[in-house]
Short mmCIF file of C-alpha atoms and ligand atoms in Angstrom, two decimals:
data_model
loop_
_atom_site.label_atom_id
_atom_site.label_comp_id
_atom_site.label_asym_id
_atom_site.label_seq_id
_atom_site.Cartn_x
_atom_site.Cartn_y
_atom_site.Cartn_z
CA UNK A 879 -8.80 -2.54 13.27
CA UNK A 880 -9.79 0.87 15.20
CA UNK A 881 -6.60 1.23 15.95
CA UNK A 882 -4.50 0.58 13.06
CA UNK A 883 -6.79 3.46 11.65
CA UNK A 884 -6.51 5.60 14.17
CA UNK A 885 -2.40 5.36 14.36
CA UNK A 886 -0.50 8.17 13.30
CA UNK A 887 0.72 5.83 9.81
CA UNK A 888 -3.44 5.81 8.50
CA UNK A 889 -3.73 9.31 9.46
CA UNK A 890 -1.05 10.71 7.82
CA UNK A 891 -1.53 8.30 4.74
CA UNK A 892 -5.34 9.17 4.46
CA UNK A 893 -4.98 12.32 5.21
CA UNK A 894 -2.25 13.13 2.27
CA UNK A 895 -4.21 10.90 0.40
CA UNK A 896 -7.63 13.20 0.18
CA UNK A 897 -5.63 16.20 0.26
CA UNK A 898 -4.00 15.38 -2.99
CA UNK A 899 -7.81 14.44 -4.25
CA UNK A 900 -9.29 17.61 -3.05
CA UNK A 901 -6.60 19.82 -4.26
CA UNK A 902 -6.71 17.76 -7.61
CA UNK A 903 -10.42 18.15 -8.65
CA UNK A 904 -10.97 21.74 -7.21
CA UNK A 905 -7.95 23.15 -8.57
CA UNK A 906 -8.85 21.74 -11.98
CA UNK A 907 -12.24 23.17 -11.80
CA UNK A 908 -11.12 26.64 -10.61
CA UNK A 909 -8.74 26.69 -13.19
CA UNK A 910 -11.27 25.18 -16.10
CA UNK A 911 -13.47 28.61 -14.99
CA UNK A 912 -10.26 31.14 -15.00
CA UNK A 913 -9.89 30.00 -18.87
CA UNK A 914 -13.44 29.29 -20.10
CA UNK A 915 -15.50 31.30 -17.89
CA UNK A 916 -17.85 30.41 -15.53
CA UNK A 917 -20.70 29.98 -17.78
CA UNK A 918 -18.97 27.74 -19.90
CA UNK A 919 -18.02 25.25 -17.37
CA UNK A 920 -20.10 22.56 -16.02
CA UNK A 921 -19.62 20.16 -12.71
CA UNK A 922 -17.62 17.45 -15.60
CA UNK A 923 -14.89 20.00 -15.20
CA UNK A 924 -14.38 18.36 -11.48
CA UNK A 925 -13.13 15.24 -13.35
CA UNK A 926 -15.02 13.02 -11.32
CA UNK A 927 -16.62 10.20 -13.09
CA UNK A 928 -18.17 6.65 -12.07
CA UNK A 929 -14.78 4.82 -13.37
CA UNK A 930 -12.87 7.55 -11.23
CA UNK A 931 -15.12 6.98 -8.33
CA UNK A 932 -14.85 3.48 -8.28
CA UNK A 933 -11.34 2.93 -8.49
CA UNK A 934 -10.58 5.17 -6.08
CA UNK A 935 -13.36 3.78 -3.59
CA UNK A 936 -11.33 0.23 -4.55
CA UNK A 937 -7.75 2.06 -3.18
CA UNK A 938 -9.25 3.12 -0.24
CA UNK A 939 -10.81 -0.03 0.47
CA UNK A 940 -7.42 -1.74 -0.05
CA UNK A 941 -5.37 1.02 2.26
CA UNK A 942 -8.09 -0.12 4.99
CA UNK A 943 -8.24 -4.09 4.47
CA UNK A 944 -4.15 -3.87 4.60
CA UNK A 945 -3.53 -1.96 7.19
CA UNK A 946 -5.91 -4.04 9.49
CA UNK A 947 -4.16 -7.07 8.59
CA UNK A 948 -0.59 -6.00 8.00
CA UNK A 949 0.07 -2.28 9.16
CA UNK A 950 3.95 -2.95 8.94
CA UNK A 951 3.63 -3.29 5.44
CA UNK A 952 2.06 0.60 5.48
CA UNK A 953 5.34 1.72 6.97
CA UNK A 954 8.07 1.77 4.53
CA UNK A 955 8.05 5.70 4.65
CA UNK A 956 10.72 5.69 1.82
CA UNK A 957 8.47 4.42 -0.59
CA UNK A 958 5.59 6.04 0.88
CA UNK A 959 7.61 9.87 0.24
CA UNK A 960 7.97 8.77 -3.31
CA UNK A 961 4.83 8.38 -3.36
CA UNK A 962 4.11 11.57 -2.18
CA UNK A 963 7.33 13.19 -4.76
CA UNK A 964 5.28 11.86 -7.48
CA UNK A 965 1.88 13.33 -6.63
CA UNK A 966 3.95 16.58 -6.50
CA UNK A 967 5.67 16.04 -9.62
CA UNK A 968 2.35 15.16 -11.47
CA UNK A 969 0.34 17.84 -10.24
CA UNK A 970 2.88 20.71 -11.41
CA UNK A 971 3.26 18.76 -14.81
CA UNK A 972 -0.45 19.18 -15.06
CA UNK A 973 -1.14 21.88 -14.24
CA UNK A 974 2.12 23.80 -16.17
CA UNK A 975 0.46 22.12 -19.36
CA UNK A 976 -2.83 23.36 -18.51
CA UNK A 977 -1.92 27.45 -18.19
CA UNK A 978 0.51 26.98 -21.22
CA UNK A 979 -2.63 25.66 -23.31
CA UNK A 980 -5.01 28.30 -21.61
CA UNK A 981 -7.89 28.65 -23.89
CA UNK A 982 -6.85 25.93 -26.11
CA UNK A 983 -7.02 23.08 -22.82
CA UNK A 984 -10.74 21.71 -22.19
CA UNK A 985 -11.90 18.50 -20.26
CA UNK A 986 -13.45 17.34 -23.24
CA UNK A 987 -11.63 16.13 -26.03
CA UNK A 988 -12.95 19.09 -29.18
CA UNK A 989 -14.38 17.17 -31.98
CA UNK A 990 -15.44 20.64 -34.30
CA UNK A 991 -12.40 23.34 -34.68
CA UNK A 992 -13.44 26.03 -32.89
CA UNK A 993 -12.60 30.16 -33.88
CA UNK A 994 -9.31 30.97 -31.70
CA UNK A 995 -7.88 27.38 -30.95
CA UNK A 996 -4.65 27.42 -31.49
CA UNK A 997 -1.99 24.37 -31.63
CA UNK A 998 0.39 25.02 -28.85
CA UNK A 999 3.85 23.74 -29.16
CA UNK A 1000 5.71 25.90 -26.91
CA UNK A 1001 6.85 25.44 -23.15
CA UNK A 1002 5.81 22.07 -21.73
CA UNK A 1003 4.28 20.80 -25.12
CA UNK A 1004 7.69 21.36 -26.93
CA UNK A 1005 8.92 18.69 -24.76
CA UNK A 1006 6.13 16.48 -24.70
CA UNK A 1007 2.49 16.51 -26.67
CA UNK A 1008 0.36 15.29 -23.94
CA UNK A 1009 1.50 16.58 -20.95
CA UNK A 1010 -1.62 16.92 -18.69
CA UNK A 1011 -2.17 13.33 -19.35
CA UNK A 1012 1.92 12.37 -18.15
CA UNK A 1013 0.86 14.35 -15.16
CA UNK A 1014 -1.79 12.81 -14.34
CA UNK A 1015 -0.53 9.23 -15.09
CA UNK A 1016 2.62 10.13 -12.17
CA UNK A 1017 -0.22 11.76 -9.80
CA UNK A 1018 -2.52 8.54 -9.97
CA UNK A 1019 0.11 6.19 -9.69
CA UNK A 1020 1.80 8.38 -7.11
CA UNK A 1021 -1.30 7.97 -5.05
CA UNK A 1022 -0.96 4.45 -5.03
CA UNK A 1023 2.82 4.13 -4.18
CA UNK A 1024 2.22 6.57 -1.48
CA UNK A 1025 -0.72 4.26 0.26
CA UNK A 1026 1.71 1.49 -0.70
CA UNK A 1027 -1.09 -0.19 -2.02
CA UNK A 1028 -0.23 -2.86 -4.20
CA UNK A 1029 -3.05 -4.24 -6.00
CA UNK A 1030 -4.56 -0.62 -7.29
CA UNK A 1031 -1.03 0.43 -8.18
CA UNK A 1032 -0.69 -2.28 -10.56
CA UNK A 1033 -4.18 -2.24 -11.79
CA UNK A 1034 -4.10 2.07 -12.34
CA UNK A 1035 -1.13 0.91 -14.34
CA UNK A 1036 -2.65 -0.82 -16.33
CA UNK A 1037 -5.94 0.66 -16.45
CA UNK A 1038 -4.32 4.08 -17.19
CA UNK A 1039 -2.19 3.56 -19.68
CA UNK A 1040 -4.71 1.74 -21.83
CA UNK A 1041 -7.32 5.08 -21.52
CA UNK A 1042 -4.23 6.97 -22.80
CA UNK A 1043 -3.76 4.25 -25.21
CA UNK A 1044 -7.20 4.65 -26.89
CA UNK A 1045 -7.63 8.17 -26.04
CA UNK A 1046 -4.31 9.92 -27.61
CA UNK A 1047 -5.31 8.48 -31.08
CA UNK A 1048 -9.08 9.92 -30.47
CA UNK A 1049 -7.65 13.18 -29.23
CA UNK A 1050 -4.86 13.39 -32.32
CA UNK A 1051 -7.47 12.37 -35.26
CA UNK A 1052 -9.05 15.77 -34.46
CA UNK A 1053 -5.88 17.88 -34.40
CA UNK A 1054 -4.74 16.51 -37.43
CA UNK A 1055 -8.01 17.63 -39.01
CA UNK A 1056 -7.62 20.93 -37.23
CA UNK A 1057 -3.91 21.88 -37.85
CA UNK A 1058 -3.46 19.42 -40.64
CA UNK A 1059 0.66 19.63 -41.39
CA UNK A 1060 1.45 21.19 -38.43
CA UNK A 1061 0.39 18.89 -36.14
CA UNK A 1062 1.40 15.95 -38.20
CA UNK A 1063 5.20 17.82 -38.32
CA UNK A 1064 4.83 18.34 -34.59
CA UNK A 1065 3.60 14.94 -33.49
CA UNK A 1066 6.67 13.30 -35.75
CA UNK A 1067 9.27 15.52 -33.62
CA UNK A 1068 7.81 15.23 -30.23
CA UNK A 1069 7.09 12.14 -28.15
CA UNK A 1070 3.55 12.13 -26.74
CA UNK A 1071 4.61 11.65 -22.81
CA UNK A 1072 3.32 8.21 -21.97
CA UNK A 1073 5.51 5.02 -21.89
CA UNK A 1074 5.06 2.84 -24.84
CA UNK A 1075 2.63 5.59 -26.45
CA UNK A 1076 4.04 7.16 -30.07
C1 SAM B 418 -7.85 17.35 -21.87
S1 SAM B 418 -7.00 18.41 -22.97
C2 SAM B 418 -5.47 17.50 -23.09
C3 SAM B 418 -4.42 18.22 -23.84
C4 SAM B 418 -3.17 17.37 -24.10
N1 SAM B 418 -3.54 16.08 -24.62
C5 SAM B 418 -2.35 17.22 -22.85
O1 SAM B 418 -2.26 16.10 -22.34
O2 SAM B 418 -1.80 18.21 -22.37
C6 SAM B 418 -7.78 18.01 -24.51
C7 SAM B 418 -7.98 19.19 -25.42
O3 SAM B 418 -6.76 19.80 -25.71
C8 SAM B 418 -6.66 20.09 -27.10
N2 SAM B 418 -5.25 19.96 -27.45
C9 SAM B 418 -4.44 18.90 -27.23
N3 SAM B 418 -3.19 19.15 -27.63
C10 SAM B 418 -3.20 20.41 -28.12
C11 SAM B 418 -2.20 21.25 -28.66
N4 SAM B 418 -0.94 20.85 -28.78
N5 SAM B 418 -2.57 22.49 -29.07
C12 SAM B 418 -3.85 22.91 -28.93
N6 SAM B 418 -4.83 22.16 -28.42
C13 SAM B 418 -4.52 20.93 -28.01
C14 SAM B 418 -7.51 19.05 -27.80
O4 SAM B 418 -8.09 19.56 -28.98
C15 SAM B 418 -8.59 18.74 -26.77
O5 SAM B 418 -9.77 19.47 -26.97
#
């Protein structure tokens, strides 16, 4: 056991693995206090939740169980780089969507219009309405492939795509009341970013 964690597969694994988490949470935090100010932002800006926790205590509790048992299964460094592509690709997605928004982007879903709120349907959003959740849906996942962790990259799947599922409708009841025809226009010409999500 010691040594499958110690070998230089688990280090590099783990270690890419909370890299990508630290960067993740501070980053969006930094960037939550660059737009709304520093006395507008509170410690929900790090993103980090009980769910979150959990999940991600469940992955690394997985990485550690499998690579006890079978650490040739940890190896297949192909997969593993994809991994590592996709936590890339999310993060940039992400974080692209969150300077185009600017003021606009906040951690909590706005349920009252607010003076200055603007739709944004330029850059990134032309292509796609949600993309800070796509990016985060590749980044999760990504971190998953890149453990090659089986079980938690079938259950983010799932688990993911079904808070998008719920959320997206949430989110868009409020910008219809906000923006009325223009977001209804907008959300009929562009797709929202998820699979299987109008
Ligand atoms: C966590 S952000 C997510 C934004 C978007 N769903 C995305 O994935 O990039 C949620 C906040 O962004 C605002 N928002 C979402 N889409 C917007 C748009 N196209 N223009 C302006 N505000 C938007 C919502 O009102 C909400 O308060």
């Amino acid at each position: 056991m010691e040594d499958a964690l110690t070998s230089y597969t688990a280090i590099r694994q783990i270690s890419q693995f909370v890299g990508a988490v630290v960067f993740f949470h501070v980053s969006e935090y930094l960037l939550a206090i660059y737009f709304h100010g520093r006395s507008n932002v509170s410690c929900s800006s790090l993103l980090i939740s009980k769910h979150y926790v959990i999940a991600m205590g469940f992955a690394l509790v997985e990485y550690i169980v499998e690579i006890a048992l079978i650490p040739q299964w940890k190896e297949n460094w192909f997969l593993s780089n994809c991994g590592l592509v996709m936590i890339l690709v999310g993060e940039v997605i992400r974080k692209v969507a969150i300077v185009t928004a600017g003021h606009a982007f906040t951690h909590m879903i706005r349920i009252y219009y607010e003076e200055h709120h603007e739709l944004i349907t330029h850059g990134i959003y032309s292509i796609m309405r949600h993309p800070s959740y796509c990016g985060f849906f590749i980044w999760a996942i990504g971190t998953q492939v890149m453990l090659r962790n089986p079980i938690s990259l079938i259950a983010f799947v799932l688990v993911l795509w079904r808070f998008f599922f719920r959320r997206i409708p949430y989110e868009e009841f409020f910008l219809r009341q906000f923006f009325g025809p223009h977001y209804i226009e907008y959300a009929r010409k562009v797709p929202s970013g998820l699979p299987f999500i109008r």
